[in-house]
Tab-separated table of C-alpha atoms in Angstrom:
chain	number	residue	atom	x	y	z
A	1	MET	CA	61.178	-2.826	-73.457
A	2	LYS	CA	63.465	-5.511	-72.095
A	3	ARG	CA	64.885	-2.997	-69.580
A	4	THR	CA	61.408	-2.013	-68.405
A	5	LEU	CA	60.491	-5.668	-67.929
A	6	LEU	CA	63.650	-6.210	-65.897
A	7	GLN	CA	62.852	-3.170	-63.768
A	8	ILE	CA	59.316	-4.448	-63.163
A	9	PHE	CA	60.745	-7.873	-62.273
A	10	PHE	CA	63.207	-6.488	-59.728
A	11	LEU	CA	60.741	-4.011	-58.234
A	12	GLY	CA	58.085	-6.737	-58.023
A	13	ILE	CA	60.450	-9.164	-56.273
A	14	GLY	CA	61.604	-6.365	-53.969
A	15	ALA	CA	58.021	-5.380	-53.104
A	16	LEU	CA	57.128	-9.018	-52.364
A	17	VAL	CA	60.154	-9.514	-50.112
A	18	VAL	CA	59.498	-6.239	-48.252
A	19	ALA	CA	55.792	-7.092	-47.830
A	20	GLY	CA	56.690	-10.557	-46.545
A	21	GLY	CA	59.259	-9.053	-44.190
A	22	CYS	CA	56.769	-6.501	-42.849
A	23	ALA	CA	54.247	-9.241	-42.145
A	24	LEU	CA	56.781	-11.439	-40.361
A	25	PRO	CA	56.743	-9.832	-36.867
A	26	PHE	CA	52.946	-9.926	-36.919
A	27	LEU	CA	52.420	-13.399	-38.391
A	28	TYR	CA	55.244	-14.979	-36.411
A	29	PRO	CA	55.601	-12.900	-33.229
A	30	THR	CA	58.389	-13.787	-30.812
A	31	GLN	CA	57.515	-15.051	-27.358
A	32	THR	CA	58.946	-11.871	-25.822
A	33	LEU	CA	55.854	-10.119	-27.166
A	34	TRP	CA	53.633	-12.325	-24.999
A	35	TYR	CA	54.917	-10.516	-21.938
A	36	LYS	CA	54.508	-6.969	-23.170
A	37	THR	CA	51.345	-4.921	-23.257
A	38	GLY	CA	50.352	-1.426	-24.357
A	39	TRP	CA	53.050	0.925	-25.605
A	40	GLU	CA	55.846	-1.483	-24.666
A	41	LYS	CA	54.375	-4.105	-26.974
A	42	ALA	CA	54.027	-1.554	-29.785
A	43	VAL	CA	57.621	-0.381	-29.294
A	44	LEU	CA	58.980	-3.944	-29.235
A	45	GLN	CA	57.023	-4.936	-32.332
A	46	THR	CA	58.233	-1.808	-34.128
A	47	GLY	CA	61.758	-2.776	-33.070
A	48	HIS	CA	61.308	-6.208	-34.631
A	49	LEU	CA	60.003	-4.547	-37.785
A	50	PHE	CA	63.117	-2.354	-37.942
A	51	GLY	CA	65.202	-5.506	-37.519
A	52	VAL	CA	63.554	-7.011	-40.607
A	53	PHE	CA	64.063	-3.770	-42.546
A	54	ALA	CA	67.717	-3.677	-41.506
A	55	PHE	CA	68.298	-7.261	-42.605
A	56	LEU	CA	66.607	-6.665	-45.965
A	57	ALA	CA	68.591	-3.452	-46.416
A	58	LEU	CA	71.748	-5.452	-45.747
A	59	VAL	CA	70.854	-8.026	-48.412
A	60	LEU	CA	69.996	-5.198	-50.800
A	61	GLN	CA	73.300	-3.540	-49.984
A	62	LEU	CA	75.219	-6.670	-50.961
A	63	LEU	CA	73.157	-6.997	-54.144
A	64	PHE	CA	73.866	-3.377	-55.113
A	65	GLY	CA	77.521	-3.789	-54.192
A	66	SER	CA	77.964	-6.991	-56.159
A	67	ARG	CA	76.728	-5.114	-59.257
A	68	GLY	CA	74.951	-8.025	-60.884
A	69	ALA	CA	74.724	-7.845	-64.667
A	70	LEU	CA	70.927	-8.029	-64.684
A	71	LEU	CA	70.592	-5.381	-61.987
A	72	GLU	CA	72.919	-3.033	-63.896
A	73	ARG	CA	71.036	-3.660	-67.118
A	74	ALA	CA	67.763	-2.774	-65.394
A	75	PHE	CA	68.816	0.360	-63.542
A	76	GLY	CA	72.240	1.360	-64.878
A	77	VAL	CA	75.589	1.315	-63.067
A	78	SER	CA	75.328	4.911	-61.858
A	79	LEU	CA	71.939	4.460	-60.170
A	80	VAL	CA	72.927	1.112	-58.622
A	81	MET	CA	76.051	2.646	-57.092
A	82	ARG	CA	74.139	5.704	-55.880
A	83	LEU	CA	71.602	3.382	-54.254
A	84	HIS	CA	74.459	1.374	-52.713
A	85	ARG	CA	75.904	4.538	-51.135
A	86	ALA	CA	72.534	5.838	-49.911
A	87	ASN	CA	71.474	2.450	-48.560
A	88	GLY	CA	74.838	2.121	-46.816
A	89	GLN	CA	74.102	5.276	-44.861
A	90	ILE	CA	70.541	4.271	-44.023
A	91	LEU	CA	71.554	0.775	-42.883
A	92	PRO	CA	73.282	1.726	-39.583
A	93	LEU	CA	70.349	3.985	-38.733
A	94	LEU	CA	67.921	1.090	-39.240
A	95	VAL	CA	70.075	-1.154	-37.046
A	96	LEU	CA	70.338	1.536	-34.350
A	97	CYS	CA	66.552	2.030	-34.383
A	98	HIS	CA	66.076	-1.748	-34.145
A	99	MET	CA	68.469	-1.954	-31.202
A	100	ALA	CA	66.979	1.011	-29.333
A	101	LEU	CA	63.367	-0.076	-29.814
A	102	VAL	CA	64.038	-3.672	-28.798
A	103	LEU	CA	66.057	-2.720	-25.709
A	104	LEU	CA	63.856	0.130	-24.498
A	105	PRO	CA	60.918	-1.978	-23.218
A	106	GLU	CA	63.271	-4.090	-21.061
A	107	GLY	CA	64.895	-0.986	-19.588
A	108	LEU	CA	68.258	0.497	-20.480
A	109	ALA	CA	69.577	-0.441	-17.029
A	110	ASN	CA	68.856	-4.065	-17.842
A	111	LEU	CA	70.823	-4.632	-21.042
A	112	PRO	CA	71.430	-8.171	-22.285
A	113	LEU	CA	75.222	-8.186	-22.046
A	114	GLY	CA	77.745	-10.973	-21.613
A	115	LEU	CA	78.313	-14.466	-22.930
A	116	THR	CA	74.854	-15.667	-21.878
A	117	PHE	CA	73.426	-13.276	-24.438
A	118	TRP	CA	75.847	-14.180	-27.209
A	119	PRO	CA	73.249	-13.837	-30.038
A	120	GLU	CA	72.699	-10.208	-28.950
A	121	MET	CA	76.480	-9.716	-28.790
A	122	VAL	CA	76.785	-11.074	-32.348
A	123	GLY	CA	74.182	-8.498	-33.404
A	124	GLY	CA	76.272	-5.807	-31.716
A	125	ALA	CA	79.351	-7.012	-33.598
A	126	ALA	CA	77.401	-6.789	-36.867
A	127	LEU	CA	76.454	-3.181	-36.073
A	128	LEU	CA	80.080	-2.372	-35.274
A	129	ALA	CA	81.194	-3.898	-38.582
A	130	ILE	CA	78.551	-1.867	-40.453
A	131	VAL	CA	79.789	1.344	-38.818
A	132	VAL	CA	83.368	0.406	-39.766
A	133	GLN	CA	82.194	-0.139	-43.360
A	134	VAL	CA	80.473	3.256	-43.533
A	135	VAL	CA	83.376	5.123	-41.924
A	136	ALA	CA	85.938	3.319	-44.092
A	137	ALA	CA	83.968	4.218	-47.238
A	138	GLN	CA	83.929	7.895	-46.204
A	139	VAL	CA	87.635	7.850	-45.330
A	140	ARG	CA	88.524	6.190	-48.642
A	141	GLN	CA	86.742	8.909	-50.619
A	142	ARG	CA	88.288	11.700	-48.555
A	143	PHE	CA	91.840	10.348	-48.507
A	144	SER	CA	91.783	8.683	-51.948
A	145	LEU	CA	92.937	5.284	-50.630
A	146	ASP	CA	93.818	2.485	-53.038
A	147	TYR	CA	90.467	1.423	-54.498
A	148	ARG	CA	91.246	-2.232	-55.234
A	149	ARG	CA	92.611	-2.936	-51.768
A	150	TRP	CA	89.761	-1.109	-50.071
A	151	ARG	CA	87.122	-2.843	-52.235
A	152	SER	CA	88.425	-6.292	-51.355
A	153	GLY	CA	88.186	-5.580	-47.620
A	154	HIS	CA	84.843	-3.832	-48.073
A	155	ARG	CA	83.394	-6.844	-49.904
A	156	TRP	CA	84.592	-9.455	-47.411
A	157	LEU	CA	83.500	-7.425	-44.414
A	158	GLY	CA	80.121	-6.958	-46.120
A	159	TYR	CA	79.587	-10.714	-46.409
A	160	THR	CA	80.859	-11.144	-42.831
A	161	VAL	CA	78.189	-8.682	-41.673
A	162	LEU	CA	75.545	-10.758	-43.452
A	163	LEU	CA	76.803	-13.913	-41.747
A	164	LEU	CA	76.813	-12.201	-38.332
A	165	ALA	CA	73.349	-10.777	-38.923
A	166	ALA	CA	71.989	-14.176	-40.004
A	167	VAL	CA	73.432	-15.885	-36.897
A	168	HIS	CA	72.009	-13.072	-34.750
A	169	VAL	CA	68.515	-13.434	-36.237
A	170	LEU	CA	68.492	-17.244	-36.149
A	171	PHE	CA	69.473	-17.448	-32.485
A	172	VAL	CA	68.000	-14.297	-30.975
A	173	ALA	CA	64.411	-14.638	-32.151
A	174	ASP	CA	62.375	-17.778	-31.527
A	175	SER	CA	60.253	-16.860	-34.587
A	176	PHE	CA	63.187	-18.058	-36.683
A	177	ALA	CA	63.633	-21.330	-34.812
A	178	SER	CA	61.573	-23.230	-37.385
A	179	GLY	CA	59.008	-22.946	-40.150
A	180	LEU	CA	58.641	-20.372	-42.902
A	181	PRO	CA	60.693	-17.545	-41.320
A	182	ARG	CA	63.694	-19.840	-40.851
A	183	LEU	CA	63.315	-21.221	-44.385
A	184	ALA	CA	63.036	-17.721	-45.884
A	185	LEU	CA	66.088	-16.490	-43.999
A	186	LEU	CA	68.199	-19.517	-44.914
A	187	LEU	CA	67.072	-19.204	-48.533
A	188	LEU	CA	68.059	-15.538	-48.633
A	189	VAL	CA	71.448	-16.163	-47.029
A	190	GLY	CA	71.996	-19.255	-49.201
A	191	MET	CA	71.310	-17.238	-52.356
A	192	MET	CA	73.788	-14.583	-51.265
A	193	ALA	CA	76.383	-17.258	-50.508
A	194	LEU	CA	75.867	-18.766	-53.973
A	195	ARG	CA	76.233	-15.302	-55.477
A	196	LEU	CA	79.548	-14.857	-53.650
A	197	VAL	CA	80.835	-18.270	-54.763
A	198	TYR	CA	79.791	-17.541	-58.370
A	199	ARG	CA	81.640	-14.225	-58.280
A	200	MET	CA	84.755	-15.818	-56.846
A	201	VAL	CA	84.761	-18.564	-59.458
A	202	SER	CA	84.043	-16.200	-62.361
A	203	SER	CA	86.737	-13.721	-61.245
A	204	ARG	CA	89.369	-16.513	-61.301
A	205	ARG	CA	88.621	-17.373	-64.935
B	1	MET	CA	93.216	-9.738	48.150
B	2	LYS	CA	92.516	-7.681	45.024
B	3	LEU	CA	94.658	-10.077	43.019
B	4	LEU	CA	92.583	-13.011	44.271
B	5	GLN	CA	89.313	-11.241	43.286
B	6	LEU	CA	90.719	-10.577	39.838
B	7	ALA	CA	91.805	-14.203	39.443
B	8	VAL	CA	88.322	-15.432	40.436
B	9	ALA	CA	86.707	-12.996	37.994
B	10	VAL	CA	88.976	-14.149	35.127
B	11	LEU	CA	88.219	-17.769	35.976
B	12	LEU	CA	84.462	-17.135	35.962
B	13	VAL	CA	84.628	-15.373	32.589
B	14	ALA	CA	86.747	-18.189	31.173
B	15	VAL	CA	84.425	-20.922	32.420
B	16	LEU	CA	81.024	-19.291	31.819
B	17	GLY	CA	82.050	-17.351	28.723
B	18	GLY	CA	82.936	-20.525	26.895
B	19	SER	CA	79.953	-22.543	28.021
B	20	PRO	CA	76.834	-22.964	25.874
B	21	LEU	CA	74.714	-21.599	28.680
B	22	SER	CA	76.045	-18.104	28.228
B	23	ALA	CA	76.701	-18.116	24.442
B	24	GLY	CA	73.175	-17.507	23.184
B	25	ALA	CA	71.828	-19.524	20.280
B	26	ARG	CA	74.365	-21.513	18.309
B	27	THR	CA	75.768	-19.849	15.194
B	28	TRP	CA	75.471	-21.806	11.974
B	29	GLN	CA	77.160	-21.128	8.658
B	30	ILE	CA	74.978	-21.628	5.613
B	31	ASP	CA	76.321	-24.283	3.225
B	32	PRO	CA	75.681	-22.484	-0.096
B	33	ALA	CA	75.978	-25.660	-2.168
B	34	HIS	CA	73.093	-27.240	-0.283
B	35	THR	CA	70.899	-24.285	0.465
B	36	ASN	CA	68.560	-22.488	-1.879
B	37	PHE	CA	65.469	-20.474	-2.388
B	38	TYR	CA	63.412	-22.203	-5.068
B	39	PHE	CA	60.161	-20.980	-6.528
B	40	THR	CA	57.435	-22.271	-8.803
B	41	VAL	CA	54.903	-20.134	-10.619
B	42	ASP	CA	52.114	-21.013	-13.034
B	43	HIS	CA	52.522	-20.224	-16.717
B	44	ILE	CA	49.180	-20.716	-18.480
B	45	TYR	CA	48.985	-24.474	-17.731
B	46	SER	CA	52.554	-25.379	-16.910
B	47	LYS	CA	54.787	-24.605	-13.952
B	48	VAL	CA	57.959	-22.583	-14.320
B	49	ARG	CA	60.629	-23.284	-11.737
B	50	GLY	CA	63.527	-21.129	-10.733
B	51	HIS	CA	65.923	-20.258	-7.989
B	52	PHE	CA	68.407	-17.599	-6.969
B	53	ASN	CA	72.107	-18.201	-7.488
B	54	THR	CA	73.483	-15.545	-5.145
B	55	TYR	CA	72.455	-15.157	-1.542
B	56	SER	CA	73.901	-14.954	1.907
B	57	GLY	CA	72.554	-15.403	5.357
B	58	ALA	CA	73.171	-15.761	9.042
B	59	ILE	CA	71.576	-18.322	11.315
B	60	ASN	CA	71.632	-18.462	15.072
B	61	PHE	CA	69.484	-21.314	16.217
B	62	ASP	CA	69.003	-23.411	19.265
B	63	PRO	CA	65.634	-25.056	19.929
B	64	GLN	CA	66.245	-24.503	23.629
B	65	ARG	CA	66.991	-20.806	23.135
B	66	LEU	CA	64.429	-19.546	20.678
B	67	GLY	CA	64.553	-16.075	22.233
B	68	GLU	CA	68.123	-15.752	21.044
B	69	SER	CA	67.613	-17.528	17.744
B	70	SER	CA	67.524	-15.564	14.518
B	71	PHE	CA	67.534	-16.004	10.773
B	72	SER	CA	68.507	-13.438	8.170
B	73	PHE	CA	68.911	-13.758	4.420
B	74	LYS	CA	69.962	-11.509	1.564
B	75	ILE	CA	69.093	-12.577	-1.961
B	76	ALA	CA	70.543	-10.909	-5.065
B	77	THR	CA	67.590	-10.256	-7.365
B	78	ASP	CA	69.773	-10.254	-10.485
B	79	SER	CA	70.770	-13.843	-9.738
B	80	ILE	CA	67.331	-15.193	-10.605
B	81	ASP	CA	67.648	-18.306	-12.744
B	82	THR	CA	64.788	-20.029	-14.555
B	83	ASN	CA	67.018	-21.774	-17.086
B	84	LEU	CA	66.155	-19.284	-19.824
B	85	ALA	CA	68.386	-16.196	-20.074
B	86	LYS	CA	65.790	-14.023	-21.796
B	87	ARG	CA	63.133	-14.827	-19.206
B	88	ASP	CA	65.612	-14.144	-16.409
B	89	LYS	CA	66.416	-10.783	-17.971
B	90	HIS	CA	62.717	-9.971	-18.123
B	91	LEU	CA	62.273	-11.014	-14.475
B	92	GLN	CA	65.137	-8.664	-13.559
B	93	SER	CA	63.462	-5.783	-15.391
B	94	ALA	CA	61.149	-3.176	-13.895
B	95	ASP	CA	58.219	-5.413	-14.923
B	96	PHE	CA	59.134	-7.720	-12.047
B	97	PHE	CA	62.057	-7.371	-9.588
B	98	ASP	CA	63.603	-4.158	-10.979
B	99	ALA	CA	67.023	-5.523	-10.067
B	100	GLY	CA	68.778	-2.349	-11.245
B	101	SER	CA	67.048	-0.241	-8.585
B	102	PHE	CA	66.541	-2.964	-5.980
B	103	PRO	CA	69.479	-5.365	-6.173
B	104	GLU	CA	68.559	-7.244	-2.983
B	105	MET	CA	65.581	-8.644	-1.184
B	106	THR	CA	66.095	-9.405	2.456
B	107	PHE	CA	64.507	-11.253	5.306
B	108	ALA	CA	65.393	-10.494	8.914
B	109	SER	CA	63.690	-12.387	11.693
B	110	THR	CA	62.191	-10.672	14.692
B	111	LYS	CA	61.228	-13.803	16.652
B	112	VAL	CA	61.219	-17.571	16.305
B	113	VAL	CA	58.188	-19.429	17.642
B	114	ASP	CA	57.892	-23.173	18.262
B	115	ALA	CA	54.815	-24.259	16.294
B	116	GLY	CA	55.112	-27.883	17.394
B	117	GLN	CA	55.981	-31.113	15.590
B	118	GLY	CA	59.406	-29.795	14.629
B	119	ARG	CA	58.101	-26.692	12.946
B	120	TYR	CA	59.315	-23.231	13.845
B	121	ASP	CA	57.557	-20.106	12.655
B	122	VAL	CA	60.170	-17.505	11.894
B	123	HIS	CA	58.509	-14.110	12.118
B	124	GLY	CA	60.343	-11.325	10.383
B	125	THR	CA	60.548	-8.482	7.955
B	126	PHE	CA	60.704	-9.275	4.268
B	127	THR	CA	61.973	-6.333	2.241
B	128	VAL	CA	61.407	-6.464	-1.479
B	129	LYS	CA	61.645	-3.585	-3.962
B	130	GLY	CA	62.474	-1.286	-1.065
B	131	VAL	CA	59.248	-1.971	0.848
B	132	ALA	CA	59.195	-3.881	4.143
B	133	TYR	CA	56.465	-6.440	4.840
B	134	ASP	CA	55.776	-8.694	7.805
B	135	LEU	CA	56.249	-12.325	6.887
B	136	VAL	CA	56.163	-15.632	8.707
B	137	LEU	CA	58.534	-18.214	7.311
B	138	PRO	CA	57.541	-21.681	8.522
B	139	LEU	CA	60.657	-23.828	8.804
B	140	THR	CA	60.690	-27.484	9.689
B	141	PHE	CA	63.795	-28.285	11.668
B	142	ALA	CA	65.216	-31.506	10.235
B	143	GLY	CA	67.648	-31.912	13.112
B	144	VAL	CA	71.334	-31.726	13.912
B	145	LYS	CA	73.854	-34.472	13.358
B	146	GLU	CA	77.513	-35.078	12.779
B	147	HIS	CA	78.272	-34.229	9.174
B	148	PRO	CA	78.727	-37.529	7.315
B	149	ALA	CA	81.394	-36.069	5.039
B	150	MET	CA	83.114	-33.360	7.130
B	151	LYS	CA	85.055	-34.298	10.200
B	152	GLY	CA	84.586	-32.037	13.181
B	153	LYS	CA	81.454	-30.437	11.806
B	154	GLU	CA	77.808	-30.747	12.610
B	155	VAL	CA	75.054	-30.085	10.137
B	156	ALA	CA	71.601	-28.691	10.773
B	157	GLY	CA	68.746	-28.779	8.281
B	158	PHE	CA	65.694	-26.647	7.726
B	159	ASN	CA	63.003	-26.866	5.092
B	160	GLY	CA	60.039	-24.623	4.592
B	161	THR	CA	57.396	-23.919	2.011
B	162	LEU	CA	55.095	-20.987	1.679
B	163	VAL	CA	52.951	-19.389	-0.964
B	164	LEU	CA	53.471	-15.717	-1.722
B	165	ASP	CA	51.124	-13.557	-3.743
B	166	ARG	CA	53.694	-11.796	-5.924
B	167	LEU	CA	51.275	-8.976	-6.706
B	168	ALA	CA	51.007	-8.148	-2.992
B	169	TYR	CA	54.756	-7.489	-3.117
B	170	LYS	CA	54.546	-5.496	-6.379
B	171	ILE	CA	56.400	-8.177	-8.337
B	172	GLY	CA	54.511	-7.392	-11.511
B	173	ASP	CA	51.562	-5.117	-12.058
B	174	GLY	CA	48.995	-7.842	-12.658
B	175	LYS	CA	48.627	-7.404	-16.429
B	176	LEU	CA	50.171	-10.781	-17.220
B	177	TYR	CA	48.061	-12.388	-14.491
B	178	LYS	CA	44.881	-10.900	-15.960
B	179	LEU	CA	45.909	-12.145	-19.390
B	180	GLY	CA	46.236	-15.633	-17.913
B	181	VAL	CA	49.920	-15.910	-18.781
B	182	VAL	CA	51.771	-15.733	-15.453
B	183	GLY	CA	50.186	-16.800	-12.153
B	184	LYS	CA	50.234	-14.610	-9.081
B	185	ASP	CA	50.788	-17.245	-6.396
B	186	VAL	CA	54.409	-18.255	-6.104
B	187	GLU	CA	55.252	-21.444	-4.264
B	188	VAL	CA	58.510	-20.910	-2.421
B	189	LEU	CA	60.731	-23.660	-1.069
B	190	VAL	CA	63.433	-22.628	1.372
B	191	THR	CA	65.859	-25.466	1.963
B	192	ILE	CA	68.872	-24.993	4.162
B	193	GLU	CA	71.871	-26.952	5.325
B	194	ALA	CA	73.979	-25.116	7.856
B	195	LEU	CA	77.285	-26.097	9.389
B	196	ALA	CA	78.921	-25.513	12.754
B	197	ASP	CA	82.001	-26.777	14.549
B	198	LYS	CA	81.276	-29.670	16.926
């Protein structure tokens, strides 16, 4: 009974966060959408939606990876780890879709590269780090690398990706410059930071 | 006798060749720090201003020799600067200048006409997005004087404003104009300082 309640709690919270995330590009559209019409607008908005999905998948990935006691009690260790692996493979695809759909309407010959577009570059670095994470996880399984050493690097790079992604979102999209979207993002990142600090403190005891 | 003829010919070339009477219009070098192509366009209610950071040009001008005077400019479309990187990127895209396919817009004069009161109408060909259009650039000649900060140099000044309908030059397809977001008339300010040896 208690396990079912926990499952309902987590699924309910997850559904709320996903619903809120889906509404975000429509309730708080970026100014870039003002200048797009027709299919280009639809593509750009879909790209923004994929960006939200990717960010939420990243948060979920860290939650699965951190193997919280409550989460494990609700779904079991095996399922949580299976979800972590599956989500880890979906995540780069979501980011790639986000990138392609956002860049396409501006033209692939007109990419936002260089220091002027540093928030976009930070997003690119986050994608690169995600790919490294996925490849490293595959390599570790295939070559049976030392688990403890790999896990430490995997964890820290995971939180680094979240930091990069948060900086990317905060500075690339004017929707996150103020108001509810900014608050929600900072709250989400803050909660993950607290989770990390808690884990570090509890592992030292 | 032949030697004497040759000496006279050399002397004539030396004297007349170096004189202003035979040199055509005076050549001026554009001072890039004090020359620019500024523009202003409506955005709903406000005005958005911008300029181009990369350009080059050649000026041959003498009010007494308008037949030999000429102006030509090359402007790099990817150097558009409205103080907002994302907007600049959008202006470089196929929606506006299509800088990837058309990296330059050019103006080459065909004749310079004295319009009176210090104004000169520079008739020429304005090429933008690969299409050539006739354009008259009205320039007010500010004058020539010794450069206050550069010894041995003279400075000439020109200023001109004109309004261009960007849609007539295919800078945009009109959707944003119809939506009332971006205006179609672009106010252009051409301001030039050009230098020449005294």
